[in-house]
Structures are given as C-alpha cells and as structure tokens.
mmCIF file with all atom_site columns, C-alpha atoms in Angstrom:
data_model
loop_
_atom_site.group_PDB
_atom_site.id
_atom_site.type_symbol
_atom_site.label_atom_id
_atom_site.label_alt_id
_atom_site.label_comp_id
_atom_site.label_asym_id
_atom_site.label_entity_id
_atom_site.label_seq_id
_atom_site.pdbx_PDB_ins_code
_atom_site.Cartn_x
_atom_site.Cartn_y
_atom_site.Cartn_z
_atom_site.occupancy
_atom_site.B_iso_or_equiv
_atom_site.pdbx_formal_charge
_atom_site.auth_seq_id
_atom_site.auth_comp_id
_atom_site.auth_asym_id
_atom_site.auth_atom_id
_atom_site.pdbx_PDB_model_num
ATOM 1   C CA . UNK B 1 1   ? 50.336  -11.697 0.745   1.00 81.00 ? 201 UNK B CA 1
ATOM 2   C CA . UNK B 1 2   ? 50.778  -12.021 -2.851  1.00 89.00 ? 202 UNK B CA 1
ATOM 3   C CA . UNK B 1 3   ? 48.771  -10.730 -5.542  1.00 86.00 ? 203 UNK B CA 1
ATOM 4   C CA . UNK B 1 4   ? 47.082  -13.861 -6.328  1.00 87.00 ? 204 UNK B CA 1
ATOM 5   C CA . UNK B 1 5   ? 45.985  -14.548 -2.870  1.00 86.00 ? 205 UNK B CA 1
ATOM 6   C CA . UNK B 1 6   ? 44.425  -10.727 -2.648  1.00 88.00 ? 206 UNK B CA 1
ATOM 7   C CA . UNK B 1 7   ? 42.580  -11.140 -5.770  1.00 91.00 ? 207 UNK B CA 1
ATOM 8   C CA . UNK B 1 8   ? 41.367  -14.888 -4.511  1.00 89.00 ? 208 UNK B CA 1
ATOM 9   C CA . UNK B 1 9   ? 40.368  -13.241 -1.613  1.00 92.00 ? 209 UNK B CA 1
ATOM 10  C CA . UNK B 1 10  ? 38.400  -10.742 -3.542  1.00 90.00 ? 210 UNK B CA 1
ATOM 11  C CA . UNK B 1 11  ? 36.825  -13.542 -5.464  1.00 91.00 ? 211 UNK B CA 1
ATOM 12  C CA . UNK B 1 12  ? 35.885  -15.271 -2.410  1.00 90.00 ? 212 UNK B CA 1
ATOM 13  C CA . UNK B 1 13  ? 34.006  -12.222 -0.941  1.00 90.00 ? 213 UNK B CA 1
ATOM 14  C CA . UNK B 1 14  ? 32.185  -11.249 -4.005  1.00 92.00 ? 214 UNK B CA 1
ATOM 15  C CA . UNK B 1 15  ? 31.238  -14.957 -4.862  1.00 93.00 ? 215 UNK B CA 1
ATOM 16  C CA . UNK B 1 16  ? 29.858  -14.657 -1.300  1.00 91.00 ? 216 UNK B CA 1
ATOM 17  C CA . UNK B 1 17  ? 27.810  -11.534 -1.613  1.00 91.00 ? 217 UNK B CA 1
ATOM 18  C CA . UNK B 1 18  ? 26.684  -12.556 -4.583  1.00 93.00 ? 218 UNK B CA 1
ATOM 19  C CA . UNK B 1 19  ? 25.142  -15.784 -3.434  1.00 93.00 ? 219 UNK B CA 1
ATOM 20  C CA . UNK B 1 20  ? 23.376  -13.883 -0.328  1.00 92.00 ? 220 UNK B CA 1
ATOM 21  C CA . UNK B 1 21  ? 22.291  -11.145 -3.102  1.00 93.00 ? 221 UNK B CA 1
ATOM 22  C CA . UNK B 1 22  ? 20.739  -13.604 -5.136  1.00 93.00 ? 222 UNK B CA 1
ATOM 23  C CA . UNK B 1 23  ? 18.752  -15.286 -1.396  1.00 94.00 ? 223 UNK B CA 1
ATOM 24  C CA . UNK B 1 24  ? 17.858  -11.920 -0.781  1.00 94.00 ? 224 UNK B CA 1
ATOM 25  C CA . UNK B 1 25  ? 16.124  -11.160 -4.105  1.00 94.00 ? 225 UNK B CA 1
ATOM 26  C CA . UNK B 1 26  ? 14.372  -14.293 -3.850  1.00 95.00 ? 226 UNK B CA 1
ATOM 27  C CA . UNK B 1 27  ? 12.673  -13.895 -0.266  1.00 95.00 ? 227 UNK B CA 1
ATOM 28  C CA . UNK B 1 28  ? 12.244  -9.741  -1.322  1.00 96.00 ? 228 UNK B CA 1
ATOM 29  C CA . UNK B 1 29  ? 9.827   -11.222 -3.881  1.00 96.00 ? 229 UNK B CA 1
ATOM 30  C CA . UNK B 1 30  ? 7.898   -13.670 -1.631  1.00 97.00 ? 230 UNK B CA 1
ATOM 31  C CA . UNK B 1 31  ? 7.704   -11.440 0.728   1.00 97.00 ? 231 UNK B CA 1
ATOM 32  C CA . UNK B 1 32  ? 6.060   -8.483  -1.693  1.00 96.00 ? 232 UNK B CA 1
ATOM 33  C CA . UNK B 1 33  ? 3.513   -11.529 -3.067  1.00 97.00 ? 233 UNK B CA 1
ATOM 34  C CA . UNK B 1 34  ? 2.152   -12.172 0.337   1.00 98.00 ? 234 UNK B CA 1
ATOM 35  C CA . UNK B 1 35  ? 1.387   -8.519  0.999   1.00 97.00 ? 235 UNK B CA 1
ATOM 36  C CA . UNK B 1 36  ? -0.290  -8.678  -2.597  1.00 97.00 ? 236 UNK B CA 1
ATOM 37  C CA . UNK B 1 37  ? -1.973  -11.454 -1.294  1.00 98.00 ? 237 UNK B CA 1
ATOM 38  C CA . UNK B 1 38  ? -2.687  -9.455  1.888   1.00 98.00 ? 238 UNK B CA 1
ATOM 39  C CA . UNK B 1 39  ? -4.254  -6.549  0.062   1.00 97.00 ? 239 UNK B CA 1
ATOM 40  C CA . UNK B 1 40  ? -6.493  -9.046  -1.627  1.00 97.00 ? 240 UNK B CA 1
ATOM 41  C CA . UNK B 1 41  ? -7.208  -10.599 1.377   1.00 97.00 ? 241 UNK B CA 1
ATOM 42  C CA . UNK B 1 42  ? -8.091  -7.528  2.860   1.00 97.00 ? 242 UNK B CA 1
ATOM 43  C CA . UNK B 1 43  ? -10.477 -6.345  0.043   1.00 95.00 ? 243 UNK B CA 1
ATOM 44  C CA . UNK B 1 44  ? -12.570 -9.626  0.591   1.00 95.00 ? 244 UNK B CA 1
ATOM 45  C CA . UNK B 1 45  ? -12.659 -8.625  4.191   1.00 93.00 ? 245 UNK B CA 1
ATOM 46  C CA . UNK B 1 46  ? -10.807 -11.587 5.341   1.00 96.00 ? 246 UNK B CA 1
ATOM 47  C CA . UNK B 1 47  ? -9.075  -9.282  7.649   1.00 96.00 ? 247 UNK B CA 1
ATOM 48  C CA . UNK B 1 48  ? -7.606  -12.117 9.906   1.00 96.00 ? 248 UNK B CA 1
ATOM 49  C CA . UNK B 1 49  ? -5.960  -13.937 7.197   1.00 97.00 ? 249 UNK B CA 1
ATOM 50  C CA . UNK B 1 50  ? -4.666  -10.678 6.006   1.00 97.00 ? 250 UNK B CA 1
ATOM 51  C CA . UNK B 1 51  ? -3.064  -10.355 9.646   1.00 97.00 ? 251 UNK B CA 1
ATOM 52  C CA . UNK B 1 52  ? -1.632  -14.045 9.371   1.00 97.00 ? 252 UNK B CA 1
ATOM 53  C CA . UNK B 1 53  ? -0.561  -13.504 5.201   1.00 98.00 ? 253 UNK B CA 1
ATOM 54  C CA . UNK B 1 54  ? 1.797   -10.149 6.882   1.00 98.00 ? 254 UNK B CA 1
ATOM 55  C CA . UNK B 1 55  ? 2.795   -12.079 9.845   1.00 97.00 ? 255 UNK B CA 1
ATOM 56  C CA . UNK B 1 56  ? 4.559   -14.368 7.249   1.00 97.00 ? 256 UNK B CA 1
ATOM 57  C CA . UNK B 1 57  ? 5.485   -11.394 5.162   1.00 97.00 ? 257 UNK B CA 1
ATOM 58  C CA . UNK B 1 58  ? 6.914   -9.619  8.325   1.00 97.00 ? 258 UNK B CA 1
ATOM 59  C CA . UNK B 1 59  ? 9.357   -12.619 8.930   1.00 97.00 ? 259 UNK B CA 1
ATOM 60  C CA . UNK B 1 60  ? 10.822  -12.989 5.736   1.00 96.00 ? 260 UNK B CA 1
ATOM 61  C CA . UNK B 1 61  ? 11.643  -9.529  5.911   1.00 96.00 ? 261 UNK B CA 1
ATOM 62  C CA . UNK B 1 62  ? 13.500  -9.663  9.095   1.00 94.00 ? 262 UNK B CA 1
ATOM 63  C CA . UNK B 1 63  ? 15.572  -12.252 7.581   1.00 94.00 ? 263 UNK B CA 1
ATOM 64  C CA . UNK B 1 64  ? 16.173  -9.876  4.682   1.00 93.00 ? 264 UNK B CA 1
ATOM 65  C CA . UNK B 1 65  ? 17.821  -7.897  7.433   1.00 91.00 ? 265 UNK B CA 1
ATOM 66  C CA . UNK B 1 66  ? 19.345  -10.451 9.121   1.00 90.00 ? 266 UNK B CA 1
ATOM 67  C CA . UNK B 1 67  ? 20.892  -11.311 5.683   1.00 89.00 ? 267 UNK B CA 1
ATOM 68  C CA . UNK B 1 68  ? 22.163  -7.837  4.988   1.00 88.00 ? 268 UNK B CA 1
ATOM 69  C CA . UNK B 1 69  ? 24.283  -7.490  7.981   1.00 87.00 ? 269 UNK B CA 1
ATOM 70  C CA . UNK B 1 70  ? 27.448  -7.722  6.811   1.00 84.00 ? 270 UNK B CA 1
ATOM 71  C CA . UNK B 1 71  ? 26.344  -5.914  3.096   1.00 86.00 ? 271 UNK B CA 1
ATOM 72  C CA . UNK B 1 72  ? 23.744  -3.518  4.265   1.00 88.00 ? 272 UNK B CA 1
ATOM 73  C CA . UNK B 1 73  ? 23.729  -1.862  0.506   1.00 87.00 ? 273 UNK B CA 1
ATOM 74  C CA . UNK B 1 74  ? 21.870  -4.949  -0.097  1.00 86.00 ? 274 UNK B CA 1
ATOM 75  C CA . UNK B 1 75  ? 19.027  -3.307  2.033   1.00 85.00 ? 275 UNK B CA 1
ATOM 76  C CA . UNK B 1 76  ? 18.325  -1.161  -0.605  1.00 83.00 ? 276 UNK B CA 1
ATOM 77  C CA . UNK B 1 77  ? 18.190  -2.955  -3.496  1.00 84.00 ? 277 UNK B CA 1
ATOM 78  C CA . UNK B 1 78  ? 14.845  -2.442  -6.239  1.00 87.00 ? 278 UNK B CA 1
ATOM 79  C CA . UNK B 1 79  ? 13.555  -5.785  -5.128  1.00 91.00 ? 279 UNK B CA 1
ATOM 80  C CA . UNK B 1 80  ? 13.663  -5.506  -1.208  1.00 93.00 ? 280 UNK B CA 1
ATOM 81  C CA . UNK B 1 81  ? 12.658  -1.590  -1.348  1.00 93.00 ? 281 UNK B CA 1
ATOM 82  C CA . UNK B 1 82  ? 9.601   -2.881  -3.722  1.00 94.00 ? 282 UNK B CA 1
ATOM 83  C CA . UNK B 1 83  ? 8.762   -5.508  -0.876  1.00 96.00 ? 283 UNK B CA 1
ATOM 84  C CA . UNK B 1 84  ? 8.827   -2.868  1.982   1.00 96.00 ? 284 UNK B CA 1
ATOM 85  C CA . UNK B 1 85  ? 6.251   -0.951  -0.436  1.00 96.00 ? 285 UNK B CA 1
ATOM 86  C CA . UNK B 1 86  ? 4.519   -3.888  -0.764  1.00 97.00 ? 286 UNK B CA 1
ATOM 87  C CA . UNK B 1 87  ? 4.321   -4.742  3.336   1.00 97.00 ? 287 UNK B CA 1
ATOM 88  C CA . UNK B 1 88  ? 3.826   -0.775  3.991   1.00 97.00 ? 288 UNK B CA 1
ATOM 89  C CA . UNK B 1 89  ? 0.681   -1.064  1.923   1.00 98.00 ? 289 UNK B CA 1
ATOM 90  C CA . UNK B 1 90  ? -0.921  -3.812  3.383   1.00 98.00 ? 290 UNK B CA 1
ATOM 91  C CA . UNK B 1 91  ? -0.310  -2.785  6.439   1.00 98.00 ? 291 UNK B CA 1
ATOM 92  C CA . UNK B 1 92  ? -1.541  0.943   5.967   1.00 98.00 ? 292 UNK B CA 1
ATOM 93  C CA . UNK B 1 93  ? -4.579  -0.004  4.563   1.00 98.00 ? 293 UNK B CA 1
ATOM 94  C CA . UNK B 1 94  ? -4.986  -3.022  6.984   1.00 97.00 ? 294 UNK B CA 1
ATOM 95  C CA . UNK B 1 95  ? -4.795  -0.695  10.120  1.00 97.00 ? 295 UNK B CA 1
ATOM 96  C CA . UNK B 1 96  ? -7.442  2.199   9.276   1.00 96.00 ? 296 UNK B CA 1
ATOM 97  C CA . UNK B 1 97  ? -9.800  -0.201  7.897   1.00 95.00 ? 297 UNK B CA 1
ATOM 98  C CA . UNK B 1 98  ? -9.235  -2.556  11.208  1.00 94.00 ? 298 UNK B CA 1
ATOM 99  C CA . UNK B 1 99  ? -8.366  0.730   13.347  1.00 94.00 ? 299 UNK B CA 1
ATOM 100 C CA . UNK B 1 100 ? -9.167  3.797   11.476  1.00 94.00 ? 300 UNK B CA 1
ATOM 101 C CA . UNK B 1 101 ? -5.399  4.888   12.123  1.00 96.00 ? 301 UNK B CA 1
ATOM 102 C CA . UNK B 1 102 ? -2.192  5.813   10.518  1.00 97.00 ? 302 UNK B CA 1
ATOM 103 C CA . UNK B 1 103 ? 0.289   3.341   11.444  1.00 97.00 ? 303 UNK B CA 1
ATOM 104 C CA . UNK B 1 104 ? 3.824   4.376   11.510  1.00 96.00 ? 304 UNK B CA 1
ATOM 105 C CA . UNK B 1 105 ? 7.108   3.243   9.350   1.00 95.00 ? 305 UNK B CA 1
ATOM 106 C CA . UNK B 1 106 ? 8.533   2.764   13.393  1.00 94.00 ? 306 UNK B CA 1
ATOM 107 C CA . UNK B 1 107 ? 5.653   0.053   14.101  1.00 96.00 ? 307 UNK B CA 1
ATOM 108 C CA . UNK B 1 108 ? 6.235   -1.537  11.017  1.00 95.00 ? 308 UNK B CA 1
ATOM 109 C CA . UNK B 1 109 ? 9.787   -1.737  11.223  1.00 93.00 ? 309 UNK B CA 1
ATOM 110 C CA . UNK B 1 110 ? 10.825  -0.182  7.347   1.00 92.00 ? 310 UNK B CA 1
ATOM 111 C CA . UNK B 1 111 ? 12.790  2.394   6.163   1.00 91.00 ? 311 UNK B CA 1
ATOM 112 C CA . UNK B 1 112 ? 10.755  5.612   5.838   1.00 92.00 ? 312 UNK B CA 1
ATOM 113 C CA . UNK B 1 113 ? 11.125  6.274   2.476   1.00 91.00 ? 313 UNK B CA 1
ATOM 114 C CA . UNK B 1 114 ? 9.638   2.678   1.862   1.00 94.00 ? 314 UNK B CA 1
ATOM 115 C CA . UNK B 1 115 ? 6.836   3.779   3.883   1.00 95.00 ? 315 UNK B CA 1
ATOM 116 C CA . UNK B 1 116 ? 5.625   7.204   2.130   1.00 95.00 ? 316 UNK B CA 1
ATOM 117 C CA . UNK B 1 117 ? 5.937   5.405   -1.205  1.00 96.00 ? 317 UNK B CA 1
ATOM 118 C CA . UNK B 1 118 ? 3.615   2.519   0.472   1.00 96.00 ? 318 UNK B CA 1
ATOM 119 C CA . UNK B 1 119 ? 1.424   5.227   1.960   1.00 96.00 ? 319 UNK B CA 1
ATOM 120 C CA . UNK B 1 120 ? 0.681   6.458   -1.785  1.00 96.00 ? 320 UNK B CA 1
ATOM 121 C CA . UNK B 1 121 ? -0.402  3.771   -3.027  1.00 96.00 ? 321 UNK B CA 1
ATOM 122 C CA . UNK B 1 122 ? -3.088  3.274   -0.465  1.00 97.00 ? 322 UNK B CA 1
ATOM 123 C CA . UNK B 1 123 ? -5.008  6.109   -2.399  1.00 97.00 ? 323 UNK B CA 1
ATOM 124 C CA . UNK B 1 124 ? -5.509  3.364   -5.507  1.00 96.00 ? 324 UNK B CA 1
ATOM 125 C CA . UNK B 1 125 ? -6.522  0.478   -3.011  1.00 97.00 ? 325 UNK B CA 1
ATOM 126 C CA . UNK B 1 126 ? -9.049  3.300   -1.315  1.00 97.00 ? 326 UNK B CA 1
ATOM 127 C CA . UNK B 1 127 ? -10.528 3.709   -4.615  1.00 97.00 ? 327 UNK B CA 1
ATOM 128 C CA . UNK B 1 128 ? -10.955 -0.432  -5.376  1.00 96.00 ? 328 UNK B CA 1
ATOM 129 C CA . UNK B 1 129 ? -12.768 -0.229  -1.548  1.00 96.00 ? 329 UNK B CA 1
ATOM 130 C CA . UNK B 1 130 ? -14.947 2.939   -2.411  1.00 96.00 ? 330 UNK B CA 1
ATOM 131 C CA . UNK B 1 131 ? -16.268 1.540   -5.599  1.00 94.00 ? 331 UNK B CA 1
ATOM 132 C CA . UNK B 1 132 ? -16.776 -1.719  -3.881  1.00 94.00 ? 332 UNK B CA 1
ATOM 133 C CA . UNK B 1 133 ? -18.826 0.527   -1.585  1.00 93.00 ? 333 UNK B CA 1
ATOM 134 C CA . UNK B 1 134 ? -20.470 2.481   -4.084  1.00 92.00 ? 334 UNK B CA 1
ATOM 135 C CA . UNK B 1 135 ? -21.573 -1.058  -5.588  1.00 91.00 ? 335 UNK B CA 1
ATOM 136 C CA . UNK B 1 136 ? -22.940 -2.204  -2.633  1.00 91.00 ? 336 UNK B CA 1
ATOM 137 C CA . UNK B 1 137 ? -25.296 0.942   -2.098  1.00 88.00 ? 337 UNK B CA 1
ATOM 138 C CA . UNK B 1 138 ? -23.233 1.756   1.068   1.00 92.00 ? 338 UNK B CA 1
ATOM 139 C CA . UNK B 1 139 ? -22.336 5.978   0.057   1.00 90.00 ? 339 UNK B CA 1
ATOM 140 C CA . UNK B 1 140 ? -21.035 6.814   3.773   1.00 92.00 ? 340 UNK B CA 1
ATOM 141 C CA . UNK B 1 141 ? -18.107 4.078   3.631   1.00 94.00 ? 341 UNK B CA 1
ATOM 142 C CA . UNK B 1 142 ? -17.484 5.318   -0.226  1.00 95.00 ? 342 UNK B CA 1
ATOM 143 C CA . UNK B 1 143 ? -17.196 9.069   1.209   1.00 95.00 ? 343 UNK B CA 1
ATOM 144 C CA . UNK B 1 144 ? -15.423 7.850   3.972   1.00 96.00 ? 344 UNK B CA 1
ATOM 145 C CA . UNK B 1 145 ? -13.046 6.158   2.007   1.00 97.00 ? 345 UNK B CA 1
ATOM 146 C CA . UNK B 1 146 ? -12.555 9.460   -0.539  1.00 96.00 ? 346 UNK B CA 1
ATOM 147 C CA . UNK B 1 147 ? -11.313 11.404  2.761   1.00 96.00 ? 347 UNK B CA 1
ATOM 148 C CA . UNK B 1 148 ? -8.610  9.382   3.586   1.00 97.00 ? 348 UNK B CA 1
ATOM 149 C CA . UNK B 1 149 ? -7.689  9.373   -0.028  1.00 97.00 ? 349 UNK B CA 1
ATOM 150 C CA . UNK B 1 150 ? -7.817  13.181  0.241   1.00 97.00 ? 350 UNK B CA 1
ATOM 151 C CA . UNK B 1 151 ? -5.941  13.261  3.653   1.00 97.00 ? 351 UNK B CA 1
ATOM 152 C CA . UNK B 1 152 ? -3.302  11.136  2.250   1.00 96.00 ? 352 UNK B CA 1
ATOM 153 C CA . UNK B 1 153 ? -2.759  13.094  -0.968  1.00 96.00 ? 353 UNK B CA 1
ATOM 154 C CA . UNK B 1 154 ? -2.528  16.585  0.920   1.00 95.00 ? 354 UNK B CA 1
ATOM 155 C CA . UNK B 1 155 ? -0.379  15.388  3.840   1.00 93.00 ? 355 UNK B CA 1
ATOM 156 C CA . UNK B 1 156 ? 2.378   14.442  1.614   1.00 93.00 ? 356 UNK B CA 1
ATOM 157 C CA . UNK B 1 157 ? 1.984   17.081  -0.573  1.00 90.00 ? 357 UNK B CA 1
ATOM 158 C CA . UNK B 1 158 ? 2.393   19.967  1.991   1.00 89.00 ? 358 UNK B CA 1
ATOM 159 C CA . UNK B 1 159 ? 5.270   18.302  2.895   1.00 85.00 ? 359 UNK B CA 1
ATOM 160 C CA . UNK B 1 160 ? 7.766   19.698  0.280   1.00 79.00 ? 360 UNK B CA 1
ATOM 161 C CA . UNK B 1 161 ? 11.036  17.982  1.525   1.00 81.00 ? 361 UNK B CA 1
ATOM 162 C CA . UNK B 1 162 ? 8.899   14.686  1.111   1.00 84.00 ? 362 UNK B CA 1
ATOM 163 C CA . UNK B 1 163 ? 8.722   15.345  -2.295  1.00 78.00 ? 363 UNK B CA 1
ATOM 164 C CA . UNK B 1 164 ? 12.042  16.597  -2.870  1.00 80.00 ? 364 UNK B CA 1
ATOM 165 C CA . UNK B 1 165 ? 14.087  14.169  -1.343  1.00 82.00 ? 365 UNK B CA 1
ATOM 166 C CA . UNK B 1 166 ? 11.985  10.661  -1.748  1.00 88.00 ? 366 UNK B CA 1
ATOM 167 C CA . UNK B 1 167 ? 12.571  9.060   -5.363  1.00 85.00 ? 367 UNK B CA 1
ATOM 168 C CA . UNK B 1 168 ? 9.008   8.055   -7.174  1.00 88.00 ? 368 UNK B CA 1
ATOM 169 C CA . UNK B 1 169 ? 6.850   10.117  -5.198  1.00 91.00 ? 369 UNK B CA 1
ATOM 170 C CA . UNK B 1 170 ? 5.963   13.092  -7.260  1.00 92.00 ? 370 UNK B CA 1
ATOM 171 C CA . UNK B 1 171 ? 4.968   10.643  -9.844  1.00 92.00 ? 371 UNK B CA 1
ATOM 172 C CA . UNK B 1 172 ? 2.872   8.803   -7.270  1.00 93.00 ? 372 UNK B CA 1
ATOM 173 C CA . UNK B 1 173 ? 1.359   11.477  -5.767  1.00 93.00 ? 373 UNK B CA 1
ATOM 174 C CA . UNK B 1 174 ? 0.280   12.864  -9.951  1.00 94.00 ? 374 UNK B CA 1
ATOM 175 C CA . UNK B 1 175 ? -1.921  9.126   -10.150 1.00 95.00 ? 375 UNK B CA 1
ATOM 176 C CA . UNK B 1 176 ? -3.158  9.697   -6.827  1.00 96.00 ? 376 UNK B CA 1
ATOM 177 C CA . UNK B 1 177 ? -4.465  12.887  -7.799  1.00 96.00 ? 377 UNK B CA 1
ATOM 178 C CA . UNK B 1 178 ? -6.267  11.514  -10.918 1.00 97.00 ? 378 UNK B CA 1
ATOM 179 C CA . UNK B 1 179 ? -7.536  8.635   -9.450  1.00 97.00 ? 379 UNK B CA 1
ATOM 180 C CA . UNK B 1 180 ? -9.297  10.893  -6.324  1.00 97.00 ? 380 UNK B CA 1
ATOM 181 C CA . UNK B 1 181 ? -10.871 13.115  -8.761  1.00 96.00 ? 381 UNK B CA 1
ATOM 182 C CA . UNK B 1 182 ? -12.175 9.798   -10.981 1.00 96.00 ? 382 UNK B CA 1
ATOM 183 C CA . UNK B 1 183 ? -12.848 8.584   -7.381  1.00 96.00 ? 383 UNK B CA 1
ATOM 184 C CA . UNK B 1 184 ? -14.953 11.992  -6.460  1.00 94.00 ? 384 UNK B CA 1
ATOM 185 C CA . UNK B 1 185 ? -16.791 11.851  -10.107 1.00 93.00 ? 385 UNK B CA 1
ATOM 186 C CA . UNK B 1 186 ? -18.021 8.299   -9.559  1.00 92.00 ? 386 UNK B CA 1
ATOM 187 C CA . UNK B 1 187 ? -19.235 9.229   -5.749  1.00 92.00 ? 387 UNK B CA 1
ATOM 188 C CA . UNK B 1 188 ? -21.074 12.488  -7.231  1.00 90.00 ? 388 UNK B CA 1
ATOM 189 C CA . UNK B 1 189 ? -22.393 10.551  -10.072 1.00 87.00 ? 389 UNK B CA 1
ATOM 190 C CA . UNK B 1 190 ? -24.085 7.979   -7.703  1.00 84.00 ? 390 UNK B CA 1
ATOM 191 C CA . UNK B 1 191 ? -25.213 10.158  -5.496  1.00 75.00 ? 391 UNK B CA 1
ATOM 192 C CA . UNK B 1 192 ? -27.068 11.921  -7.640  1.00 70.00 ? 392 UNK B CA 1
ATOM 193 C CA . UNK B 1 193 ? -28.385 8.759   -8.911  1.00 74.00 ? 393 UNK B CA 1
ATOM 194 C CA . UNK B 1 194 ? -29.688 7.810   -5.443  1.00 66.00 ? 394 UNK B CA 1
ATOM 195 C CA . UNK B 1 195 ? -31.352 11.128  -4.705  1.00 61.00 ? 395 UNK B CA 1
ATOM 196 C CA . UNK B 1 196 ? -33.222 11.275  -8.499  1.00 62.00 ? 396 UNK B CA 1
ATOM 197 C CA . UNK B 1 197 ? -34.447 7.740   -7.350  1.00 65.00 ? 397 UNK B CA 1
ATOM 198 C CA . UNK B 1 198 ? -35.511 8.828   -4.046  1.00 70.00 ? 398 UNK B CA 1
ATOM 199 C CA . UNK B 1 199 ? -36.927 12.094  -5.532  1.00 64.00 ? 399 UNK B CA 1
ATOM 200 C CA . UNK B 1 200 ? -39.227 9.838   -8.116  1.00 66.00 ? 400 UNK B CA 1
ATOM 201 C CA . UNK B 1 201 ? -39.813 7.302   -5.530  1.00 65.00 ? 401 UNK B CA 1
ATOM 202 C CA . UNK B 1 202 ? -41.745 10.432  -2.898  1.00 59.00 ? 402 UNK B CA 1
ATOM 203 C CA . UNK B 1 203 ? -43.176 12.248  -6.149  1.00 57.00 ? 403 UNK B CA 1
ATOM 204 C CA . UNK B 1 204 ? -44.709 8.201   -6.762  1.00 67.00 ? 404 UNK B CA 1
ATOM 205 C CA . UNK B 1 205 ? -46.102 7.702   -3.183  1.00 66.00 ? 405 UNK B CA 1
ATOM 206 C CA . UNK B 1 206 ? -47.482 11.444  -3.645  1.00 62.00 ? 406 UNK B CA 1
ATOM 207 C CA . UNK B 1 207 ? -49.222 10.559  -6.811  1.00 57.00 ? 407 UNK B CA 1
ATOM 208 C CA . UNK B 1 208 ? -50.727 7.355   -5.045  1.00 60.00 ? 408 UNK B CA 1
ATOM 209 C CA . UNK B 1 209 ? -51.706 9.013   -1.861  1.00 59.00 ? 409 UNK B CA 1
ATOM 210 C CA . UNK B 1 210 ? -53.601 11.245  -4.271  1.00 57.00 ? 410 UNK B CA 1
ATOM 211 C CA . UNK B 1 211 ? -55.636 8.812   -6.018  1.00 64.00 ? 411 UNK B CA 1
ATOM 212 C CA . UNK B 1 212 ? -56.545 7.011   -2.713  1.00 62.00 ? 412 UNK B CA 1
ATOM 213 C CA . UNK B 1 213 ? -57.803 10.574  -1.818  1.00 56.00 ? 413 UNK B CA 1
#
C-alpha cells in the first residue's frame, strides 16, 4: 500500500467520523430539549406527558449509542454528556415526585457521572416546586420538597471520591448550597407569615367572643 492510498484511507475514516460526529451532536441536542421540555412538563404537573416527552428523549439517546459504536469517544462528547444531564434530571425529579424514590443511573441507562451531575441539579428544580408550593399556601409539600434538597446536597457531599473524581460537581454542589439556604429563608419567612396571621386571626375571634359576652 502506498502512501497515498494510507493517507486516502485516513481521509476516508475521518470524513466518516466526522459526519456521524456532526448526527450525533444534532440528536444530543434534541434529545437535552425534550427533557427541558420534560422538566417543564413536569412543573405544570402534566406528569404523563412528561413520561411520553422522555420516552422520546430515551430513544434518541439509544441511537446516540447505537451511533457511537464504532467511535465510542464520541460518547463523551460536551453535547451528549449535557443531554444525559438533561434526561438524568427529568427523570430524577420525575420519579420522587411520581414515586417519592431515587432512581438509579442503571434504570436509566447513563453513565454515572452523567447521573450525579443530573442529580444536582434537581436541588434548583426542588426550589422552582417549593416556591410553587409556598405560593399556593401548601407549607408541607414546600418542607417536603427542602428535605430532598437537603438529602441530595449531603449525600453527595459525604461522598468525597464523588467530588474528587466527577468534573463540575464541586461547583454544583456550591449553587446547591445557596439556593437551599435561599430555599430555607423563603420557607421560614412564610411560615412565620402564616402563624402571625393565624395568631391575629384567634386574638380577632377572642376580641369578638368578648363583645358578644
């Protein structure tokens, strides 16, 4: 084989990985706008189309893989580790609000470290959901939601080879900590709101009782 024909061969094979690269990118990004979509989806408690919006997410994704056989690098590019984020998200926050459960990087198919990044950005969507709650005058869901926040934060923080070994998370896991303790100040704030109210609203029926007397 002459030179030529080795370098034509070379051109041949990176011509080809570059044209799968560029179908990979493409479905990475529709697949991390559908679990966007989910999340929304999920916040208006449409929680079937949420299921139906990752269903669609799911398969792209396995076509991703299906893609990356022969270059499995490609697996890890920004744009497909940014969808897996994406779909661990949804999903996370999907399955304890459906379930009230953790489910697992295995069930869902996606590298791990995809998964604890995902995880960590649950906290912010648990704070959209608790002030949502706190809105709508319902406290226990907002509390609720501030403990999985909590749990979430100090699982993967005790976990020091977590945060030694997975890219992004430290600085993750520094906004999740800021937006629980914005998320706590809002809950204590309102609840002391409610029980001044109640407080005035007994002292008021005591005051009437009185005159009736």
């Amino acid at each position: 084989m002459s030179l030529r024909e080795i370098l034509e061969r070379i051109r041949e094979e990176l011509a080809e990985k570059d044209k799968i690269k560029q179908e990979i990118q493409l479905a990475a990004r529709r697949a991390g706008r559908l679990s966007k979509q989910a999340i929304f989806q999920i916040h208006k408690a449409n929680l079937e189309k949420a299921e139906e919006t990752l269903e669609e997410a799911k398969e792209i994704l396995e076509k991703i893989r299906g893609l990356t056989k022969d270059y499995p690098e490609l697996l890890y590019m920004g744009t497909v580790d940014s969808a897996f984020q994406e779909y661990a998200e949804a999903n996370i926050l999907l399955s304890l609000i459906k379930e009230s459960r953790f489910i697992s990087f295995d069930e869902l198919k996606i590298p791990m470290t995809s998964y604890v990044l995902g995880l960590a950005d649950v906290i912010g969507e648990l704070r959209r959901r608790a002030l949502d709650s706190l809105r709508n005058g319902e406290m226990k869901k907002a509390e609720n939601c501030l403990r999985l926040m909590e749990t979430i934060y100090e699982e993967i923080i005790n976990l020091e080879e977590i945060q030694l070994l997975v890219s992004g998370i430290r600085r993750k896991c520094d906004t999740g900590r800021r937006i629980i303790e914005a998320t706590r100040a809002d809950i204590t704030v309102e609840s002391g709101r409610v029980s001044l109210e109640r407080q005035i609203e007994e002292l008021r029926r005591s005051l009437d009782a009185g005159k009736k007397g």
